[in-house]
mmCIF file of C-alpha atoms and ligand atoms in Angstrom:
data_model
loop_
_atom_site.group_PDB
_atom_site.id
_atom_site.type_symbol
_atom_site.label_atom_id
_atom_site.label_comp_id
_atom_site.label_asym_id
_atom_site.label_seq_id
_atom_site.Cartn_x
_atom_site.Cartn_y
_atom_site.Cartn_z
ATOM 1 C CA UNK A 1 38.298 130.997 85.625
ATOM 2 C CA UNK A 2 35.468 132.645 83.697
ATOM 3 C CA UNK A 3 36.366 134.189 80.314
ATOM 4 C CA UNK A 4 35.355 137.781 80.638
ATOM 5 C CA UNK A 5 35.852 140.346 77.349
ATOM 6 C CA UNK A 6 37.283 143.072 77.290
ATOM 7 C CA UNK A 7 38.182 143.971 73.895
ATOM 8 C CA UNK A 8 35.782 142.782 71.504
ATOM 9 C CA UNK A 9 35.966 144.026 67.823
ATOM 10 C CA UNK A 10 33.896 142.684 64.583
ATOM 11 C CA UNK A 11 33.919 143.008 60.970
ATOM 12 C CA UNK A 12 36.920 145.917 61.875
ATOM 13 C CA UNK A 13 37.250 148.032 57.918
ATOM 14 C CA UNK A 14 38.805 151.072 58.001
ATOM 15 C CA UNK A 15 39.970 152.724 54.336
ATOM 16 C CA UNK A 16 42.543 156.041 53.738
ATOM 17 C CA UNK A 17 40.789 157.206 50.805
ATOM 18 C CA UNK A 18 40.799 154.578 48.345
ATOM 19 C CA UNK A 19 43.197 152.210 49.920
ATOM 20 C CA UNK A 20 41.874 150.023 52.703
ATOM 21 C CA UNK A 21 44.048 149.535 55.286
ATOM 22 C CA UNK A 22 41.815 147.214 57.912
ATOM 23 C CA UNK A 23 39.756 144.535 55.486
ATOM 24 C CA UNK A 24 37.417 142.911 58.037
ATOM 25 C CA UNK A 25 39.416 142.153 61.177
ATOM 26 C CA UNK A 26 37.548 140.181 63.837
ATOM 27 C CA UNK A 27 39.077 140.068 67.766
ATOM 28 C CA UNK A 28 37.982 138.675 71.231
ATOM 29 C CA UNK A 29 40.407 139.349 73.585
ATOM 30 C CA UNK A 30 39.827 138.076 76.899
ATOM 31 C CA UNK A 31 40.758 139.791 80.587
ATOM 32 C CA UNK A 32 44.899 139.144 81.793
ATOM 33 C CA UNK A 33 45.661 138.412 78.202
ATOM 34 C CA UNK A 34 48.757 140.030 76.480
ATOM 35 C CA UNK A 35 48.385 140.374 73.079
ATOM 36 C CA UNK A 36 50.983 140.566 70.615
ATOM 37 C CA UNK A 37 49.729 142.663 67.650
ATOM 38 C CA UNK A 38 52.403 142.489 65.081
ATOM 39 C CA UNK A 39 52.615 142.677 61.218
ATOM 40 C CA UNK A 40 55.148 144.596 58.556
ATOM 41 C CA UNK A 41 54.941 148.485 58.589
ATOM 42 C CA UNK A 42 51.973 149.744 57.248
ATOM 43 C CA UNK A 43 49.997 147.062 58.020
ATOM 44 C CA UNK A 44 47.574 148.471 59.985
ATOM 45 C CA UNK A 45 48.623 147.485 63.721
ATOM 46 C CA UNK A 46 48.289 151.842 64.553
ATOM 47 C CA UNK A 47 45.169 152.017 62.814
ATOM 48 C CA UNK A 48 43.778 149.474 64.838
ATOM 49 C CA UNK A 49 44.876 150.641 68.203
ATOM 50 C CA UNK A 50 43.669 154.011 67.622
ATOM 51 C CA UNK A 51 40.546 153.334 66.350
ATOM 52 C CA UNK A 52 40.242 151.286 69.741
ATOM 53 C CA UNK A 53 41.381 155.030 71.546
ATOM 54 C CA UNK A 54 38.130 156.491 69.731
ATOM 55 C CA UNK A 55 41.617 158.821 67.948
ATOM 56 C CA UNK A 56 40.456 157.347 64.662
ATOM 57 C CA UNK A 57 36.303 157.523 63.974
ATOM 58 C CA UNK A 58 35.354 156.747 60.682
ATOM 59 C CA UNK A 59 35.482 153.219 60.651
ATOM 60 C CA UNK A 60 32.781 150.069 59.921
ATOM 61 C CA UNK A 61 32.148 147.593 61.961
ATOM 62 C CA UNK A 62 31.488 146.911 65.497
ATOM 63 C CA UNK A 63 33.978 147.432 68.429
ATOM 64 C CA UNK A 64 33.124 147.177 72.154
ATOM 65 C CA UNK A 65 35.656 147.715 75.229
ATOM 66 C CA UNK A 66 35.210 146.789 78.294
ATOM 67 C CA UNK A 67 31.425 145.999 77.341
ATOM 68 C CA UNK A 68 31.187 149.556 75.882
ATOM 69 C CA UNK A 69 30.661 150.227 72.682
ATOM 70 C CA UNK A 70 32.802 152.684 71.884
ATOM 71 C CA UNK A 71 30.919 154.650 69.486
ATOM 72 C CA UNK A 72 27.854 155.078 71.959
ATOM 73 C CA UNK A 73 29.434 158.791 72.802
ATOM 74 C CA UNK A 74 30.044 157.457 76.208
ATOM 75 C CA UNK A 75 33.648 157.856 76.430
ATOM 76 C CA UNK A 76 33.941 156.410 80.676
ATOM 77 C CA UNK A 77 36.048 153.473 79.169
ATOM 78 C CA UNK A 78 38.782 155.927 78.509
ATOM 79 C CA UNK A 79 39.379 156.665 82.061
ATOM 80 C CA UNK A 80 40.824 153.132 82.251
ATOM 81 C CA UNK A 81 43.043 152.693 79.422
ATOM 82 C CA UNK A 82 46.373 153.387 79.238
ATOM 83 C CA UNK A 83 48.153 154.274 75.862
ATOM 84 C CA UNK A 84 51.455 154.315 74.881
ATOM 85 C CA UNK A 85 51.522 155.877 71.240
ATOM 86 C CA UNK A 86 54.346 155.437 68.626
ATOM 87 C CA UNK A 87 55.096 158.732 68.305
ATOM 88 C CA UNK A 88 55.400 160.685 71.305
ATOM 89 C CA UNK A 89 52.991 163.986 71.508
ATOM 90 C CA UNK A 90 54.568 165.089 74.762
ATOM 91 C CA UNK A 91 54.093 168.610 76.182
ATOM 92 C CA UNK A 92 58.073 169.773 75.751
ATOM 93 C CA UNK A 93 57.246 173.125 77.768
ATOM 94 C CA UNK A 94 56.160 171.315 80.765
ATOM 95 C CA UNK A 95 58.009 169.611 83.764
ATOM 96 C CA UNK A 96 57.560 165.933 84.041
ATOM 97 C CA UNK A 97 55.930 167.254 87.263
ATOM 98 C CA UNK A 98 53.680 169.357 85.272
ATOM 99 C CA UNK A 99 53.160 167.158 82.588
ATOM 100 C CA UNK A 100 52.114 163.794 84.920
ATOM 101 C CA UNK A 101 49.970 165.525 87.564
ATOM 102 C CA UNK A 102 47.848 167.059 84.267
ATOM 103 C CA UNK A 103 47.024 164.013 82.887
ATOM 104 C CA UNK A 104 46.584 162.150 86.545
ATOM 105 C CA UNK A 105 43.837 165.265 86.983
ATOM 106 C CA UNK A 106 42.364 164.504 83.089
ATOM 107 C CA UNK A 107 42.089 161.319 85.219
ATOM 108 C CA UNK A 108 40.113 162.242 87.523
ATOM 109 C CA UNK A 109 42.633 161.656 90.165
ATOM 110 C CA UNK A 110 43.809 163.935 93.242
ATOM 111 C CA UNK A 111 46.593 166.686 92.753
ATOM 112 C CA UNK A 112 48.997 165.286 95.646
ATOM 113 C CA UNK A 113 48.134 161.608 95.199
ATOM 114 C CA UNK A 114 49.133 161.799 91.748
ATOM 115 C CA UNK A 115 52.302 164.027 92.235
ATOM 116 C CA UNK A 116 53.472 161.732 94.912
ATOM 117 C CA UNK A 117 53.166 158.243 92.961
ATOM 118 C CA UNK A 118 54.635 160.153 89.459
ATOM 119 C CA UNK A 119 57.615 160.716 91.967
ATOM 120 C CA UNK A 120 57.680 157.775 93.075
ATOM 121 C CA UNK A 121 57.500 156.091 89.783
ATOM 122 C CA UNK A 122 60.101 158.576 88.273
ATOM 123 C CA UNK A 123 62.371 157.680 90.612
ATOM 124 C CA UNK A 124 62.165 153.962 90.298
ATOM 125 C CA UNK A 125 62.247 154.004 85.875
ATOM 126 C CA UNK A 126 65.861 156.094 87.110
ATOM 127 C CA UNK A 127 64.807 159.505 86.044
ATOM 128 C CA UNK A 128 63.406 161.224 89.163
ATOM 129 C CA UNK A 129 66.287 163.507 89.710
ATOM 130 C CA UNK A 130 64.728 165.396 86.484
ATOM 131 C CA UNK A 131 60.993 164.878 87.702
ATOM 132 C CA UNK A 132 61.231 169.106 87.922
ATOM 133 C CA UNK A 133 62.981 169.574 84.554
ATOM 134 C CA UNK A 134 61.444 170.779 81.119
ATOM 135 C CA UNK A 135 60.493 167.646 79.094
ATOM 136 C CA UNK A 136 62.965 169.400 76.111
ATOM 137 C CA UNK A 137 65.662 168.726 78.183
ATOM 138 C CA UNK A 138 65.156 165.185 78.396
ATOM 139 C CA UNK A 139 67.152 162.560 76.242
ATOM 140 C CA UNK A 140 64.977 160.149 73.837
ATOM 141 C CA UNK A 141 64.562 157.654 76.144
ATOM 142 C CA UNK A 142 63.476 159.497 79.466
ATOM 143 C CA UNK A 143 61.070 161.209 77.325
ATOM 144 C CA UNK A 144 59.585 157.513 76.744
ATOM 145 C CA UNK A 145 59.977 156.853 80.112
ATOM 146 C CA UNK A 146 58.078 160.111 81.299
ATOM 147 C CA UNK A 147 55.184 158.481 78.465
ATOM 148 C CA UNK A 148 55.241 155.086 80.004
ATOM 149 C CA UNK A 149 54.615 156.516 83.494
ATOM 150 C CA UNK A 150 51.795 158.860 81.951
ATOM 151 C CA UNK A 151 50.111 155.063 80.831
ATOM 152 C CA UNK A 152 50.680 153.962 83.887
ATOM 153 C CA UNK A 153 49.782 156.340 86.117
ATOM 154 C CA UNK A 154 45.863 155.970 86.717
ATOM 155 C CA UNK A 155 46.472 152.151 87.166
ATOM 156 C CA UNK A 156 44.134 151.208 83.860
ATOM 157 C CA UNK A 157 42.486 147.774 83.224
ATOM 158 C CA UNK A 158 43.644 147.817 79.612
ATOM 159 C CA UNK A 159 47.308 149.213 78.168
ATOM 160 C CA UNK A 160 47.900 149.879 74.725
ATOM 161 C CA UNK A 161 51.292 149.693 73.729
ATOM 162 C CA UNK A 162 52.851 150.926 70.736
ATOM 163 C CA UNK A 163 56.563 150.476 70.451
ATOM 164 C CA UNK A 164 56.619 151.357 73.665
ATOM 165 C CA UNK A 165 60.414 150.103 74.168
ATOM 166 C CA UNK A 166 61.794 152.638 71.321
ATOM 167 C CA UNK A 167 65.304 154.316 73.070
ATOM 168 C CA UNK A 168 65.337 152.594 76.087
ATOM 169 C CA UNK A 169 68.380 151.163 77.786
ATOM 170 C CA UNK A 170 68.520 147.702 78.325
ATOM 171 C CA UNK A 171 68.377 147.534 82.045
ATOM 172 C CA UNK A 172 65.238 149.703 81.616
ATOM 173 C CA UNK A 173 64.305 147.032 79.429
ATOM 174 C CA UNK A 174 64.146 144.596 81.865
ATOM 175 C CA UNK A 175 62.283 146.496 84.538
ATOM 176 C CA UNK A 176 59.481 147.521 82.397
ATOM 177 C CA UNK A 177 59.178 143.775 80.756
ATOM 178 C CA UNK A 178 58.892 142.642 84.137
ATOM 179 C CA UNK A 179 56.265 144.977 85.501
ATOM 180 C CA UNK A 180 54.193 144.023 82.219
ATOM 181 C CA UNK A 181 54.467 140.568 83.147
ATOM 182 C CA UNK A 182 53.072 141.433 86.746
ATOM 183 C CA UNK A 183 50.345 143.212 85.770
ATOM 184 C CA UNK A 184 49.278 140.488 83.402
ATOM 185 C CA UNK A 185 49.198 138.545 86.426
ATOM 186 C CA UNK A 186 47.177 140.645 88.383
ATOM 187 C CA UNK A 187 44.308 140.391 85.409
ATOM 188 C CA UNK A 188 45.378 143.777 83.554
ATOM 189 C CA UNK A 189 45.192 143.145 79.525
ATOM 190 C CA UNK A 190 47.745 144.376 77.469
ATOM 191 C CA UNK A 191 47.301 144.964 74.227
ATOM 192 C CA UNK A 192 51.257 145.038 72.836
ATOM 193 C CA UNK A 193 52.225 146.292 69.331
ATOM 194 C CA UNK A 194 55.934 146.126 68.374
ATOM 195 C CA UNK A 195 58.377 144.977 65.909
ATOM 196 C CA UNK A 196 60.479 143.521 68.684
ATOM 197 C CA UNK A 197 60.154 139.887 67.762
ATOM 198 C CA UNK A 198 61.915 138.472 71.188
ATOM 199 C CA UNK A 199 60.176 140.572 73.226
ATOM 200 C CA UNK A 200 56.964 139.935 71.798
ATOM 201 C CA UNK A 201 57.798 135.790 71.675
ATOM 202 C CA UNK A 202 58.825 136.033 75.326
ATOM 203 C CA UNK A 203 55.810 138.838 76.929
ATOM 204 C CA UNK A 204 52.865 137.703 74.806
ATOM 205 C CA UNK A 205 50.205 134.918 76.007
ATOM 206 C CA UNK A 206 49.096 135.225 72.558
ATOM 207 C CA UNK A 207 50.170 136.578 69.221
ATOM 208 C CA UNK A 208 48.207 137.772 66.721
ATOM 209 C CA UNK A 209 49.893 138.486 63.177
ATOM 210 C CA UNK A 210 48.314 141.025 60.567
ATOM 211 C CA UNK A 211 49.323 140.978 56.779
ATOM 212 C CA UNK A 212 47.681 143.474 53.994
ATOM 213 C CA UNK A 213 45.343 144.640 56.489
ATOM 214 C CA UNK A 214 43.465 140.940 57.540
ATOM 215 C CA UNK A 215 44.714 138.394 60.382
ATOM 216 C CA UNK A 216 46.933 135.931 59.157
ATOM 217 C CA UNK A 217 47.665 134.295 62.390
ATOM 218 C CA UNK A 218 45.945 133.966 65.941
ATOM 219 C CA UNK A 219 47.650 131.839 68.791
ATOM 220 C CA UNK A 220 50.244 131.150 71.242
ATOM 221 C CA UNK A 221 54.129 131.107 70.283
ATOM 222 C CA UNK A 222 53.632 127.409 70.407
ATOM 223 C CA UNK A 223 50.681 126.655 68.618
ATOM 224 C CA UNK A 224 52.133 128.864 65.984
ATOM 225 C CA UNK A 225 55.505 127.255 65.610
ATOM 226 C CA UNK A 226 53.395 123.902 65.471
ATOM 227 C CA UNK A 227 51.455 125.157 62.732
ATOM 228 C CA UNK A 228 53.806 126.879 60.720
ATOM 229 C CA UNK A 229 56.195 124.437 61.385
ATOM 230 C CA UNK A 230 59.246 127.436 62.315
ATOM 231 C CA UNK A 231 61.434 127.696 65.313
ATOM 232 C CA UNK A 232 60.952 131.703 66.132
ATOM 233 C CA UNK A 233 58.296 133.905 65.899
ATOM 234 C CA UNK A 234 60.856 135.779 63.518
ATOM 235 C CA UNK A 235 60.457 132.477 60.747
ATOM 236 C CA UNK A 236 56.841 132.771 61.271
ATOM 237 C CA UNK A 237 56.737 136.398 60.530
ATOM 238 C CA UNK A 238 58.881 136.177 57.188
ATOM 239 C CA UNK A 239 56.508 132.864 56.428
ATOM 240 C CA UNK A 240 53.625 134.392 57.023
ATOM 241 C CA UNK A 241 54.032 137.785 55.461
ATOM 242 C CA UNK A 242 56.061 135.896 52.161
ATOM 243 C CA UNK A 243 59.370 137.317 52.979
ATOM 244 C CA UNK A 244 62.537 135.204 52.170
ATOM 245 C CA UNK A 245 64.032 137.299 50.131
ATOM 246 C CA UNK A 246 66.285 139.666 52.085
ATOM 247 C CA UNK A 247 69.496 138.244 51.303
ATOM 248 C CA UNK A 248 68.946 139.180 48.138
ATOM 249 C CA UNK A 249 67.922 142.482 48.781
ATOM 250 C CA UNK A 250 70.471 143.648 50.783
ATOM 251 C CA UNK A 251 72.852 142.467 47.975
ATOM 252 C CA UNK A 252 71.315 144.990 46.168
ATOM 253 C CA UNK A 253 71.250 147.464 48.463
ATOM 254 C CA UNK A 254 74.903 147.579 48.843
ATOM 255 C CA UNK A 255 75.386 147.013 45.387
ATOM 256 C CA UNK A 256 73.734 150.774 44.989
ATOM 257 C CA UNK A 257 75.677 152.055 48.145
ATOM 258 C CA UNK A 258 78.964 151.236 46.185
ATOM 259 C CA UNK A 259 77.604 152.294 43.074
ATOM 260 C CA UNK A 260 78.353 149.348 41.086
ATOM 261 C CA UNK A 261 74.565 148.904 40.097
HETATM 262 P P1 LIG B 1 54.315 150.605 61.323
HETATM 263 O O1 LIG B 1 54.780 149.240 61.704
HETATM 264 O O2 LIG B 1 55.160 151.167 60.236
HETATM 265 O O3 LIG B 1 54.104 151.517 62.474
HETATM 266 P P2 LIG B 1 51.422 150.104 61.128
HETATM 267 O O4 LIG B 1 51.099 148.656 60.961
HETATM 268 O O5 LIG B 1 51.228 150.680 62.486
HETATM 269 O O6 LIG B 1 52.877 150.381 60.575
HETATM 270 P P3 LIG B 1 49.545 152.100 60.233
HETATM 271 O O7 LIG B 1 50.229 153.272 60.831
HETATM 272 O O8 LIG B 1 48.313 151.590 60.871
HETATM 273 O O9 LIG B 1 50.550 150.890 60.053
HETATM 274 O O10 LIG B 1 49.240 152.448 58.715
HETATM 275 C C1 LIG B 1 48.535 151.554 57.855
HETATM 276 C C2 LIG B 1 48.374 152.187 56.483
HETATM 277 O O11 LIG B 1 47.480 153.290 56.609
HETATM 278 C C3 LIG B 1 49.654 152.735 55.842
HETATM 279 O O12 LIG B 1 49.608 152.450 54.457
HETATM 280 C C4 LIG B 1 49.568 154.218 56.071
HETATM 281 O O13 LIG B 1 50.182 154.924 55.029
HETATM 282 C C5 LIG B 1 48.066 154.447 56.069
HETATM 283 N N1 LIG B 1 47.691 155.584 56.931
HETATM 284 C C6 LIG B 1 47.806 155.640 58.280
HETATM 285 N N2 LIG B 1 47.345 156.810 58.748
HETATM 286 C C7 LIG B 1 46.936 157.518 57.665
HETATM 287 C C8 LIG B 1 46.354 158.810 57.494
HETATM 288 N N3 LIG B 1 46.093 159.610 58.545
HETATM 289 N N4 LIG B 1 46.057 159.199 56.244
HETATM 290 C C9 LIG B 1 46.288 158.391 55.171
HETATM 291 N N5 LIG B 1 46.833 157.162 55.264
HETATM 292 C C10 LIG B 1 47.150 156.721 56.512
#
């Protein structure tokens, strides 16, 4: 099979005032791969995803997606991403009804054709006896839901995932893992950012691990349990980012919750 890119990024530096978050990240990431992006908070994993969205602009460096490059002002790559962000920016005044068949339009896509497959999509996540309820009514995780299906929706080449499991029920769980795995299979590239280290060992075809804003690791689980010599990608996290101190530190944490420190 020929390698073809689809996420290409070069010499990625982004800085928040005078801290610099992203310090030169390079990535080639190559069509039906699921990447893993993972490092400790405020690391830089959101940065980089929305910087990839076009959502973050001043940047240096070179990114291109889907051969694009994303600061040409043609935006037509958008139309086949999906993104799942970490924080939800839902429209709470809408129906889910309202809410899907909007961004299906923003898609370009027809007003039935979309309304019929959110339906149908709401109904198989579990949720689509509230597909013509207010999104305010909804519970944590069928708001996440209603976002995953908004990804989703215009069947995108590319998904970017944020934490996109936060409040969702285990069965749920296991559905969406599996439809990730699917589309993987079917060539889609998924670009997966969580602190989920199971899921992320057990989805990803390839991990990549970011620490004080550069790329500390790059590989499959198994090439980076042979390097690193550690049986989960948990060990390799707490290697790689110099954590092995949280015995310690919850010590003293509950030292200070009982007030004897
Ligand atoms: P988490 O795992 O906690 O979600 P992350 O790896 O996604 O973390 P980012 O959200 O990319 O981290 O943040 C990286 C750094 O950039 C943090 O130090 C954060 O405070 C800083 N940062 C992010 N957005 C802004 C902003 N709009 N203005 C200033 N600093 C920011």
């Amino acid at each position: 099979m020929t390698m073809e890119s689809i996420i290409s990024i070069k010499g990625l530096r982004k800085s928040y005032g005078t801290k610099e978050v992203l310090k030169g990240i390079n990535i080639e990431v190559n069509r039906g791969e699921v990447i893993g992006y993972i490092g400790a908070n405020g690391a830089g994993k959101s940065t980089t995803v929305k910087i990839m969205l076009g959502l973050v602009t001043d940047f240096e460096g070179e990114i291109n997606i889907l051969g694009q490059d994303i600061r040409s002002g043609d935006i037509s790559y958008k139309s086949k991403i999906g993104y799942v962000p970490e924080t939800a920016e839902i429209y709470e005044n809408l129906t889910a009804k309202e809410y899907l068949t909007f961004i299906g339009e923003l898609y370009g896509m027809d007003y039935t054709q979309v309304d019929e497959k959110a339906m149908k999509l709401m109904d198989l996540f579990g949720i689509g006896d509230v597909y013509n309820s207010r999104i305010s009514s909804f519970s944590k995780g069928m708001k996440q839901k209603t976002l995953i299906i908004s990804a989703l929706i215009n069947d995108p080449d590319i998904l970017f995932l944020d934490e996109p499991l936060t409040g969702i029920d285990a069965n749920s769980v296991m559905v969406f893992k599996e439809v990730l795995e699917r589309l993987a299979k079917e060539g889609k590239t998924i670009f997966y950012s969580s602190h989920i280290m199971e899921v992320v060992e057990k989805l990803s075809s390839r991990i990549i691990l970011l620490n004080d804003g550069q790329i500390v690791a790059d590989g499959n689980i198994d090439e980076l349990k042979n390097t690193s010599m550690a049986s989960s990608l948990e060990n390799i996290f707490n290697q790689l980012t110099g954590f092995n101190d949280h015995e310690d530190i919850a010590e003293k944490i509950v030292a200070v919750i009982k007030g004897v420190e």
